[in-house]
XYZ file of C-alpha atoms in Angstrom:
723
model
C 77.781 125.907 71.020
C 80.834 128.054 70.229
C 84.269 126.419 70.335
C 85.339 128.485 73.342
C 82.317 127.614 75.470
C 82.889 125.508 78.562
C 81.995 121.812 78.497
C 79.399 120.951 81.212
C 80.990 119.410 84.262
C 79.715 115.907 84.766
C 78.133 115.444 88.186
C 77.566 119.174 88.830
C 73.831 119.210 88.145
C 71.562 116.175 87.688
C 68.804 116.758 85.174
C 65.648 114.703 84.598
C 64.176 114.214 81.128
C 60.871 112.487 80.302
C 60.391 110.406 77.187
C 57.337 108.258 76.549
C 56.352 108.257 80.210
C 59.829 107.273 81.464
C 61.772 109.614 83.759
C 65.480 109.614 82.800
C 67.975 110.974 85.325
C 71.036 112.422 83.617
C 74.269 113.617 85.281
C 74.373 116.964 83.460
C 72.401 118.997 80.917
C 72.326 116.578 78.000
C 73.472 117.629 74.548
C 70.770 117.682 71.893
C 72.319 114.606 70.312
C 71.950 112.750 73.628
C 68.348 113.846 74.010
C 67.601 112.622 70.487
C 69.249 109.293 71.307
C 67.357 108.774 74.551
C 64.078 109.628 72.894
C 64.742 107.151 70.021
C 65.999 104.429 72.356
C 62.898 104.553 74.600
C 60.456 104.857 71.722
C 61.770 101.541 70.399
C 62.708 99.581 73.517
C 59.303 100.064 75.226
C 57.295 98.355 72.381
C 60.129 95.897 71.682
C 61.574 97.133 68.437
C 65.141 97.191 67.175
C 67.303 100.260 66.678
C 70.531 101.313 64.961
C 72.262 104.259 66.597
C 75.138 106.064 64.904
C 76.622 108.744 67.166
C 80.040 110.235 66.638
C 82.619 109.752 69.381
C 82.438 112.647 71.791
C 78.645 112.981 71.625
C 77.983 111.001 74.819
C 76.549 107.856 73.264
C 77.429 105.577 76.174
C 75.810 107.735 78.831
C 72.644 108.138 76.723
C 72.369 104.344 76.321
C 72.988 103.584 80.018
C 70.677 106.262 81.445
C 67.752 105.638 79.091
C 67.850 101.799 79.434
C 68.324 101.791 83.193
C 65.543 104.408 83.545
C 63.239 102.075 81.546
C 64.222 99.188 83.804
C 63.530 101.324 86.908
C 60.189 102.316 85.360
C 59.357 98.601 84.874
C 60.202 97.937 88.556
C 57.628 100.544 89.569
C 55.043 98.820 87.397
C 55.773 95.484 89.025
C 55.413 96.939 92.502
C 52.212 98.863 91.600
C 50.503 96.840 88.880
C 47.087 98.252 89.657
C 48.362 101.766 88.939
C 50.577 101.119 85.963
C 49.135 98.206 84.028
C 45.762 97.002 82.754
C 44.177 94.511 85.220
C 44.727 91.510 82.897
C 48.288 92.399 82.035
C 50.683 89.671 83.305
C 53.270 90.693 85.897
C 56.902 90.283 84.913
C 60.242 91.247 86.363
C 62.095 94.137 84.649
C 63.913 93.004 81.551
C 67.577 92.177 81.967
C 70.015 94.330 79.987
C 72.953 92.653 78.245
C 75.509 95.318 77.265
C 78.111 93.890 74.890
C 81.186 95.581 73.501
C 84.380 94.687 71.683
C 87.027 94.291 74.406
C 87.477 94.012 78.208
C 89.056 97.491 78.236
C 85.886 98.903 76.593
C 83.814 97.300 79.379
C 85.920 99.160 81.961
C 85.247 102.450 80.096
C 81.504 101.811 80.088
C 81.465 101.010 83.809
C 83.412 104.242 84.449
C 80.585 106.048 82.670
C 77.984 104.202 84.751
C 79.719 105.447 87.940
C 78.883 109.025 86.901
C 75.124 108.433 86.973
C 72.399 107.996 89.577
C 72.061 104.420 88.283
C 75.478 103.446 89.696
C 73.711 101.416 92.435
C 72.111 99.077 89.930
C 73.161 95.459 90.577
C 75.533 94.497 87.775
C 77.589 91.561 86.558
C 80.386 90.864 84.082
C 80.631 87.707 81.987
C 84.237 86.479 82.024
C 86.216 83.255 81.762
C 88.216 81.559 84.518
C 91.367 82.531 82.648
C 90.539 86.233 82.875
C 89.120 86.111 86.392
C 90.773 83.636 88.682
C 93.759 84.828 90.713
C 95.160 81.251 90.743
C 97.057 81.022 87.469
C 97.129 77.255 87.666
C 93.407 76.826 88.060
C 90.954 75.650 85.394
C 87.232 74.855 85.508
C 87.999 71.217 86.213
C 90.875 71.726 88.665
C 89.811 74.633 90.912
C 89.618 73.206 94.429
C 88.042 76.339 95.943
C 84.689 75.670 97.596
C 82.454 78.712 97.089
C 81.527 79.310 100.703
C 81.512 82.574 102.609
C 81.397 84.744 99.461
C 81.876 88.362 100.491
C 81.759 90.577 97.406
C 78.036 91.371 97.340
C 78.045 92.112 101.080
C 80.973 94.450 100.489
C 79.068 96.242 97.721
C 76.002 96.722 99.928
C 78.127 99.049 102.075
C 79.311 101.154 99.150
C 77.568 104.310 97.939
C 78.461 103.421 94.327
C 78.009 99.756 93.402
C 79.383 99.884 89.837
C 82.620 97.879 89.723
C 85.073 96.389 87.247
C 87.041 93.133 87.086
C 90.243 94.618 88.521
C 88.535 95.912 91.670
C 86.822 92.547 92.129
C 90.088 90.608 91.731
C 91.906 92.957 94.146
C 89.182 92.531 96.770
C 89.179 88.746 96.384
C 92.972 88.587 96.688
C 92.895 90.572 99.944
C 89.954 88.613 101.380
C 91.008 85.122 100.184
C 87.858 84.491 98.228
C 87.399 83.307 94.595
C 86.806 85.991 92.008
C 85.268 83.554 89.548
C 82.669 82.244 92.012
C 82.000 85.793 93.251
C 81.413 86.800 89.646
C 78.908 84.037 89.056
C 77.035 85.021 92.193
C 76.923 88.670 91.085
C 75.540 87.658 87.698
C 72.606 85.835 89.307
C 71.621 89.039 91.095
C 72.419 91.455 88.248
C 70.008 93.712 86.381
C 72.627 94.748 83.808
C 75.345 92.390 82.531
C 78.429 93.537 80.657
C 80.377 91.281 78.350
C 82.309 91.055 75.110
C 80.405 90.190 71.918
C 81.293 86.497 71.866
C 79.281 85.721 74.989
C 76.084 86.722 73.197
C 76.909 85.757 69.589
C 78.581 82.368 69.971
C 75.884 79.676 70.391
C 78.365 77.282 72.050
C 79.288 79.865 74.692
C 75.649 80.754 75.332
C 74.816 77.101 75.818
C 77.849 76.378 78.034
C 77.174 79.366 80.312
C 73.357 79.075 80.265
C 72.956 82.572 78.940
C 69.277 83.252 78.314
C 68.573 86.212 76.018
C 64.880 85.609 75.570
C 62.674 88.698 76.218
C 65.672 90.739 77.317
C 67.378 93.866 75.957
C 70.597 93.456 73.982
C 73.016 96.271 73.303
C 75.937 95.893 70.883
C 78.123 98.901 71.401
C 81.024 99.624 69.007
C 78.693 97.723 66.654
C 80.732 98.268 63.509
C 82.747 95.249 64.649
C 79.737 92.902 64.904
C 79.495 91.872 61.243
C 82.938 90.324 60.969
C 82.688 88.599 64.366
C 79.331 87.061 63.472
C 80.796 85.435 60.385
C 83.790 84.261 62.429
C 81.765 82.596 65.194
C 79.584 80.768 62.674
C 82.632 79.487 60.784
C 85.119 76.856 61.819
C 88.161 78.310 63.617
C 91.637 77.817 62.208
C 92.679 74.115 62.191
C 89.411 73.009 63.834
C 88.221 70.024 61.719
C 91.648 68.581 60.940
C 92.638 64.952 60.648
C 95.236 65.453 63.344
C 92.741 66.811 65.813
C 90.026 64.270 65.067
C 92.568 61.459 65.328
C 93.604 62.708 68.754
C 90.014 63.081 69.945
C 89.196 59.554 68.778
C 92.135 58.187 70.824
C 91.019 60.126 73.921
C 87.482 58.745 73.715
C 88.652 55.200 72.989
C 90.984 55.355 75.999
C 88.124 56.567 78.228
C 86.174 53.448 77.256
C 88.851 51.277 78.928
C 88.270 52.785 82.355
C 86.596 50.448 84.842
C 85.065 53.466 86.561
C 82.611 54.199 83.709
C 79.057 53.172 84.548
C 76.861 51.669 81.817
C 75.065 54.864 80.728
C 78.320 56.826 80.587
C 79.971 54.088 78.589
C 77.153 54.201 75.969
C 77.596 57.977 75.556
C 81.381 57.750 75.232
C 81.134 54.816 72.800
C 78.675 56.713 70.565
C 81.011 59.681 70.363
C 84.118 57.551 69.835
C 82.495 55.654 66.942
C 81.305 58.905 65.301
C 84.767 60.428 65.606
C 86.421 57.322 64.162
C 84.097 57.379 61.132
C 84.756 61.073 60.610
C 88.475 60.369 60.902
C 88.185 57.783 58.109
C 86.294 60.234 55.939
C 89.004 62.895 56.313
C 91.763 60.319 55.687
C 90.039 59.269 52.432
C 89.681 62.875 51.244
C 93.349 63.566 52.110
C 94.440 60.568 50.024
C 92.424 61.900 47.117
C 93.969 65.357 47.338
C 97.473 63.924 47.513
C 96.783 61.611 44.553
C 95.553 64.498 42.447
C 98.354 66.788 43.688
C 95.807 69.349 44.909
C 95.918 71.453 48.028
C 92.356 72.701 48.162
C 89.003 71.725 46.660
C 85.536 73.241 47.068
C 82.722 70.898 48.080
C 79.014 71.536 47.562
C 76.692 71.382 50.546
C 74.751 68.545 48.891
C 77.880 66.397 48.398
C 79.073 67.066 51.966
C 75.640 66.106 53.334
C 75.807 62.785 51.430
C 79.323 62.102 52.787
C 78.306 62.980 56.368
C 75.213 60.730 56.158
C 77.411 57.809 55.022
C 79.670 58.247 58.110
C 76.807 58.530 60.552
C 76.585 62.306 60.903
C 73.143 62.939 59.450
C 70.728 65.325 61.218
C 69.210 62.680 63.469
C 72.572 61.287 64.482
C 73.959 64.754 65.222
C 71.026 65.472 67.522
C 71.644 62.181 69.332
C 75.359 62.919 69.677
C 74.505 66.364 71.110
C 72.447 64.559 73.760
C 75.504 62.321 74.473
C 77.694 65.376 75.009
C 75.150 67.025 77.280
C 74.861 63.903 79.436
C 78.621 63.599 79.753
C 78.871 67.256 80.778
C 76.393 66.595 83.589
C 78.584 63.788 84.949
C 82.124 64.909 85.743
C 83.518 61.384 86.071
C 82.637 60.297 82.528
C 85.932 61.288 80.928
C 88.979 60.178 82.921
C 92.232 61.900 82.155
C 94.692 59.378 83.559
C 97.088 58.637 80.725
C 99.962 60.706 79.329
C 98.139 61.224 76.059
C 95.721 63.693 77.557
C 97.651 65.275 80.400
C 97.310 68.702 78.814
C 93.677 68.397 77.860
C 90.813 68.898 80.261
C 87.339 67.467 80.235
C 86.055 70.993 79.786
C 88.094 71.358 76.609
C 86.793 68.059 75.211
C 83.189 68.980 75.950
C 83.731 72.434 74.417
C 85.251 70.999 71.252
C 82.526 68.390 70.793
C 79.752 70.884 71.481
C 81.130 73.413 69.005
C 81.811 70.772 66.358
C 78.290 69.325 66.493
C 76.741 72.794 66.571
C 78.527 73.763 63.318
C 77.671 70.454 61.657
C 74.063 70.979 62.624
C 74.058 74.289 60.702
C 74.808 72.290 57.519
C 71.494 70.484 57.823
C 69.416 73.634 58.390
C 67.925 74.531 55.010
C 67.581 78.155 56.136
C 71.324 78.362 56.948
C 73.327 75.970 54.807
C 73.101 78.086 51.646
C 75.121 80.660 53.542
C 78.198 78.449 53.768
C 81.164 77.698 51.591
C 82.852 74.311 52.215
C 86.538 73.710 51.502
C 88.743 70.645 51.926
C 92.298 71.851 52.195
C 95.723 70.752 53.250
C 96.737 73.254 55.917
C 100.267 74.135 56.808
C 101.194 72.560 60.196
C 102.045 75.925 61.676
C 101.108 75.277 65.272
C 97.776 75.069 67.109
C 94.710 76.833 65.921
C 92.351 78.985 67.931
C 91.219 78.225 71.457
C 88.613 75.673 70.400
C 89.323 73.149 73.109
C 91.852 70.689 71.660
C 95.456 71.632 71.039
C 96.717 68.763 68.835
C 99.623 68.129 71.237
C 98.999 64.598 72.348
C 99.874 62.402 69.424
C 103.477 62.035 68.296
C 104.149 58.686 66.633
C 100.768 58.429 64.886
C 100.422 62.094 63.911
C 99.980 62.295 60.141
C 102.865 63.845 58.213
C 100.367 65.643 56.068
C 97.017 66.928 57.270
C 93.625 67.868 55.878
C 91.110 70.365 57.145
C 87.345 70.586 56.568
C 86.835 74.341 56.506
C 83.308 75.736 56.805
C 83.117 79.421 55.963
C 80.002 81.413 56.895
C 79.342 84.124 54.315
C 76.781 86.223 56.160
C 76.524 87.711 59.635
C 72.847 86.876 59.795
C 73.480 83.201 60.685
C 74.959 84.037 64.108
C 73.245 87.361 64.716
C 69.696 86.244 63.972
C 70.218 83.062 66.020
C 71.346 85.133 69.043
C 68.737 87.893 68.816
C 65.561 86.241 67.516
C 63.888 85.940 70.918
C 65.213 89.169 72.420
C 62.740 91.881 73.409
C 64.776 94.647 71.717
C 68.180 94.879 70.017
C 70.270 98.062 69.805
C 73.366 98.263 67.620
C 75.309 101.434 68.403
C 78.589 102.857 67.146
C 80.363 106.074 66.366
C 80.428 104.827 62.749
C 77.836 102.489 61.169
C 77.764 104.172 57.752
C 77.005 102.879 55.177
C 73.893 101.673 57.082
C 71.809 99.973 54.375
C 74.176 97.047 53.758
C 74.599 96.610 57.525
C 70.886 96.118 58.144
C 70.711 93.550 55.362
C 73.830 91.715 56.617
C 72.549 91.348 60.192
C 69.296 89.789 59.024
C 66.840 91.287 61.503
C 64.440 94.221 61.065
C 65.504 97.652 62.371
C 62.596 100.022 62.577
C 64.777 103.129 62.531
C 68.355 104.175 62.004
C 69.281 107.209 64.093
C 72.322 109.195 62.955
C 72.896 111.693 65.774
C 74.405 115.105 65.036
C 77.933 115.942 66.187
C 78.241 118.047 69.375
C 80.716 120.180 67.407
C 78.965 122.937 65.417
C 79.473 122.811 61.646
C 81.830 125.786 61.706
C 83.920 124.003 64.325
C 85.046 121.341 61.841
C 87.091 122.064 58.731
C 86.750 119.318 56.142
C 87.745 119.327 52.485
C 88.456 117.045 49.566
C 91.757 117.484 47.764
C 90.761 116.196 44.341
C 93.375 117.670 42.083
C 97.054 118.543 42.039
C 98.975 121.156 40.027
C 101.590 119.738 37.718
C 104.925 121.373 36.800
C 103.161 123.351 34.034
C 100.635 124.758 36.525
C 97.809 122.693 35.073
C 95.427 120.786 37.363
C 95.137 116.986 37.126
C 92.787 114.686 39.011
C 94.192 112.785 41.966
C 92.427 109.579 40.891
C 93.670 107.100 43.494
C 91.983 104.037 42.071
C 94.237 100.988 41.897
C 94.764 101.157 38.096
C 95.344 104.922 38.035
C 97.730 104.795 41.027
C 99.684 101.991 39.289
C 99.929 103.940 36.025
C 100.947 107.240 37.658
C 102.755 105.963 40.712
C 105.829 108.202 40.795
C 103.920 111.355 39.894
C 101.252 110.636 42.535
C 103.753 110.044 45.299
C 105.595 113.228 44.385
C 102.352 115.220 44.549
C 101.282 113.583 47.775
C 104.641 114.465 49.258
C 104.159 118.141 48.346
C 100.663 118.141 49.890
C 101.922 116.568 53.114
C 104.762 119.138 53.337
C 102.254 121.944 52.966
C 100.082 120.499 55.735
C 103.104 120.127 58.004
C 103.979 123.818 57.475
C 100.431 124.979 58.222
C 99.112 122.778 61.015
C 100.468 122.988 64.576
C 101.148 120.008 66.870
C 99.947 116.565 65.693
C 98.983 115.333 62.255
C 97.674 111.800 61.580
C 97.785 110.478 58.013
C 95.946 107.253 57.089
C 96.805 105.235 53.936
C 95.064 102.108 52.586
C 97.962 99.676 53.242
C 101.434 99.264 54.678
C 102.749 99.033 51.119
C 101.404 102.503 50.326
C 103.037 103.880 53.438
C 106.385 102.357 52.547
C 106.200 103.710 48.970
C 105.215 107.205 50.173
C 108.027 107.091 52.704
C 110.506 106.299 49.995
C 109.210 109.205 47.910
C 109.474 111.564 50.905
C 113.051 110.656 51.811
C 114.603 113.514 49.809
C 112.281 115.923 51.670
C 112.695 114.459 55.123
C 115.105 117.147 56.240
C 112.556 119.824 55.373
C 109.670 117.917 57.026
C 111.560 117.054 60.192
C 112.261 120.755 60.745
C 108.519 121.114 61.286
C 107.424 117.637 62.514
C 108.962 114.548 64.009
C 107.897 111.567 61.859
C 106.405 108.293 63.129
C 105.288 105.171 61.203
C 102.853 102.510 62.358
C 104.392 100.089 59.871
C 107.762 100.111 61.736
C 106.296 98.418 64.820
C 106.819 94.669 65.168
C 104.395 93.873 67.957
C 101.717 95.404 70.194
C 104.183 96.498 72.850
C 106.336 98.348 70.338
C 103.201 99.956 68.838
C 102.033 101.134 72.274
C 105.436 102.635 72.995
C 105.556 104.385 69.638
C 102.029 105.772 70.198
C 103.047 107.179 73.587
C 106.072 108.893 72.036
C 103.992 110.324 69.216
C 101.301 111.722 71.532
C 103.993 113.249 73.768
C 105.803 114.773 70.830
C 102.539 116.124 69.373
C 102.167 118.311 72.479
C 105.473 120.103 71.782
C 105.936 123.239 69.694
C 107.571 121.192 66.885
C 104.780 118.661 66.873
C 104.677 115.287 65.069
C 103.226 113.489 62.083
C 102.086 109.848 62.231
C 101.542 107.634 59.188
C 99.069 104.848 59.930
C 97.207 102.098 58.111
C 93.472 101.962 57.495
C 92.476 98.457 58.701
C 95.488 98.753 61.069
C 95.433 98.831 64.848
C 95.485 102.640 65.101
C 92.426 103.139 62.866
C 89.868 101.590 65.259
C 89.494 102.276 69.007
C 92.482 104.694 69.347
C 91.789 108.307 70.317
C 93.696 111.297 68.976
C 92.341 114.146 71.025
C 93.273 117.838 71.121
C 96.872 118.458 70.057
C 97.314 114.797 69.162
C 95.444 115.449 65.899
C 95.023 119.001 64.669
C 94.791 117.551 61.186
C 93.624 114.110 60.082
C 94.378 113.138 56.498
C 93.156 110.133 54.535
C 94.729 109.116 51.238
C 92.623 106.880 49.016
C 89.902 104.401 49.904
C 90.829 101.095 51.642
C 89.207 98.585 49.292
C 90.135 95.009 50.205
C 92.383 93.114 47.771
C 90.240 91.615 45.039
C 92.556 88.585 44.819
C 91.810 87.635 48.455
C 89.755 84.365 48.239
C 87.457 85.380 51.121
C 86.683 88.680 49.364
C 85.936 86.932 46.107
C 83.690 84.356 47.780
C 81.737 87.020 49.693
C 81.217 89.121 46.536
C 80.093 86.024 44.581
C 77.740 85.067 47.438
C 76.124 88.522 47.516
C 75.746 88.582 43.714
C 74.047 85.188 43.821
C 71.801 86.251 46.695
C 70.721 89.364 44.841
C 69.712 87.264 41.805
C 67.727 84.723 43.828
C 66.372 86.772 46.743
C 63.078 88.511 46.120
C 63.873 91.080 48.813
C 66.426 92.727 46.476
C 69.418 92.232 48.713
C 72.553 94.288 48.104
C 75.065 92.815 45.640
C 78.766 91.988 45.790
C 79.899 95.422 44.724
C 77.626 97.066 47.378
C 79.171 94.889 50.025
C 82.700 95.569 48.735
C 82.100 99.349 48.905
C 80.435 99.102 52.298
C 83.395 97.189 53.716
C 85.878 99.804 52.445
C 83.894 102.780 53.700
C 83.235 101.221 57.081
C 87.023 101.107 57.440
C 87.557 104.630 56.085
C 84.892 106.099 58.343
C 86.474 104.457 61.384
C 89.750 106.218 60.566
C 87.937 109.530 60.071
C 86.434 109.199 63.517
C 89.729 109.025 65.398
C 89.842 112.802 66.080
C 87.518 115.419 67.638
C 86.674 113.918 71.021
C 84.756 116.692 72.775
C 82.983 120.034 72.032
C 86.107 122.164 72.504
C 88.262 119.985 70.274
C 89.141 121.017 66.738
C 90.712 119.291 63.751
C 91.058 119.824 60.007
C 89.924 116.727 58.127
C 91.305 116.325 54.626
C 90.351 113.551 52.173
C 92.794 113.193 49.314
C 91.088 111.448 46.384
C 89.129 112.796 43.418
C 86.351 110.290 44.156
C 85.180 112.641 46.954
C 85.028 115.744 44.752
C 81.786 117.648 44.212
C 81.758 116.320 40.686
C 81.656 112.737 41.926
C 78.504 111.905 43.827
C 79.227 108.195 43.715
C 80.712 107.866 47.199
C 79.585 110.985 49.066
C 76.544 109.252 50.584
C 78.799 106.635 52.146
C 80.522 109.173 54.365
C 79.140 110.220 57.800
C 76.590 113.034 57.628
C 78.469 115.248 60.087
C 81.444 115.215 57.695
C 79.691 115.796 54.390
C 77.668 118.627 55.936
C 80.880 120.443 56.774
C 82.841 120.079 53.526
C 84.624 123.426 52.986
C 83.794 125.649 50.071
C 86.776 127.374 48.529
C 86.409 131.005 47.524
C 86.237 130.305 43.772
C 83.425 127.739 44.213
C 85.285 125.243 42.120
C 83.871 121.777 41.847
C 87.249 120.176 42.678
C 89.969 121.687 44.837
C 93.726 121.590 44.958
C 95.823 122.095 48.101
C 96.500 125.634 46.888
C 92.760 126.358 46.901
C 92.377 125.076 50.425
C 95.349 126.827 52.111
C 93.682 130.262 52.647
C 90.577 128.759 54.260
C 92.701 126.344 56.308
C 94.863 129.210 57.593
C 91.714 131.139 58.657
C 90.367 128.051 60.430
C 93.549 127.415 62.375
C 93.894 131.112 63.303
C 90.570 130.902 65.162
C 92.079 128.503 67.682
C 95.783 129.405 67.724
C 96.785 132.739 69.230
């Protein structure tokens, strides 16, 4: 496809494609990349295999996923209705498999549903997993306080009269507000009738949430879109949240349970369950108090604990594997009976029964992991004295109740999960098929190892942009004052030793780019510090640069609102003749999930590689864990350095994918770092295929290029699109 060809209009012509006996209805003539995806998806979903799909933003990944999976589901429905025609006589009948489509944020869900509306599958019954907080129109309601009786629900009847049945949370809430019905109860009813359910990752990956909401993933199809985010979230959900197992929180919980025992309304069975939990919490409280005293005595703030030592300590306080299982039964029984925990006293006015159940369930679930021989080697255990800097994450208890008895110093038992496989394998083991899809999954090999389940194939779809539609180049050298070329080696040590010279040279390169490229330019650096230092170096040249571009900095923004306002101003300014240049941070908020389309990014520049700080304790622990696993695991798992590189390039590749959003878009992509030169093959294979395939060749066929080498080719490229 040439850059000036017209993009197919969605909805103009429906096409049907057949793959592996399944008829797929598509809203327009599918790009080759979409056809490749649908073929791969169905070839793996039908027999129940797992698939990784890497497809650059702008290639229609979401539509390919939705249409192929819903076509398969429709095909299954036909088999159920006509088993004698479609199945062997002895084949058991089953309903079509439910599709769980998970993504990163609620706003991403809305985008996916907008895509669903474009298809012939828009009538498919759907649901959205959401909390009371995000759904209920009554801001004062909670699961335990909502006095709405779910009668005369009207949403599904309303949908039956609509030509398109795909909907989002906002349209549901608006309908419920006008019709005086409860959005949360309407949502639960819709889920029971749904064939495809949309949600954020946590609903599928967090075992506590799955249990609380009775989410059954067995024999169903799971899709993790924007899947480059899944690794980190899996480690998070299998670790203790901030300030979770603290002496303050356990002391408060013990007091709540002991108070509940004084209620005359408790029946005998309920009293036994509450007593068991209260006694376990009190023993755990004593254990934490003893460890705190030891830390204070030794003037230490943190100490690592082996799994074996922690198991011995937990056994002594009645939290061995058998006792944990019994306590989980106690929690389940209390959840079934809403009167078991009475919230009558001032101590617990702000804490609901739902929160208590949630906290206890999550706590016991994590402690259970420590007794699983297949899992506990994947944990690091720390006892630390946390700063009392406010409540932790939304884990159910907000350490607000106790005042007089609250300890002046605190201690936290911190359990850190070191591999994504603990949560991911637990969630997906019984699924029929798992698809992890993203615009950027590269490097793929470490990802497959990290997730811990087999993937039969990894599809890396081609870009819809032809190779000559993308200009990409590595600026590996700079010319010094004597006209000699020197490597732009942006490793930490080299950058430190040549700091002033490097910033001066980077400033010259950026000025050249500003003079050449129209409209918007986005420049990504590894850290806020690097941006600030480059900014200082550029100050003498700002007058020259601002004649060509208005300058914006992500690092200037104090909060999300300020960032959003700055981004609007940048995008608006980029459309003008003068244009704009934006300096942003890799690992920052603008490097993942933000689009810079058309004039918003006619050049995208990356400077360096965003390796995580080696002094970060979590980075060190993860690298040590991977090195140890490689030594002891016969499967030859990737080592700490492999993970460290993978983490950096996953971040870099996300930044590189912020531009070029459709077939008529164009953007010059420039990587400034000698480690990407043709001489250095060390890192080339970690970049996306669509990018490495299009690296520009300068006329002299040098192995490493300077900005001066690139300028003639860059001018020709821009001239093709600018009159």
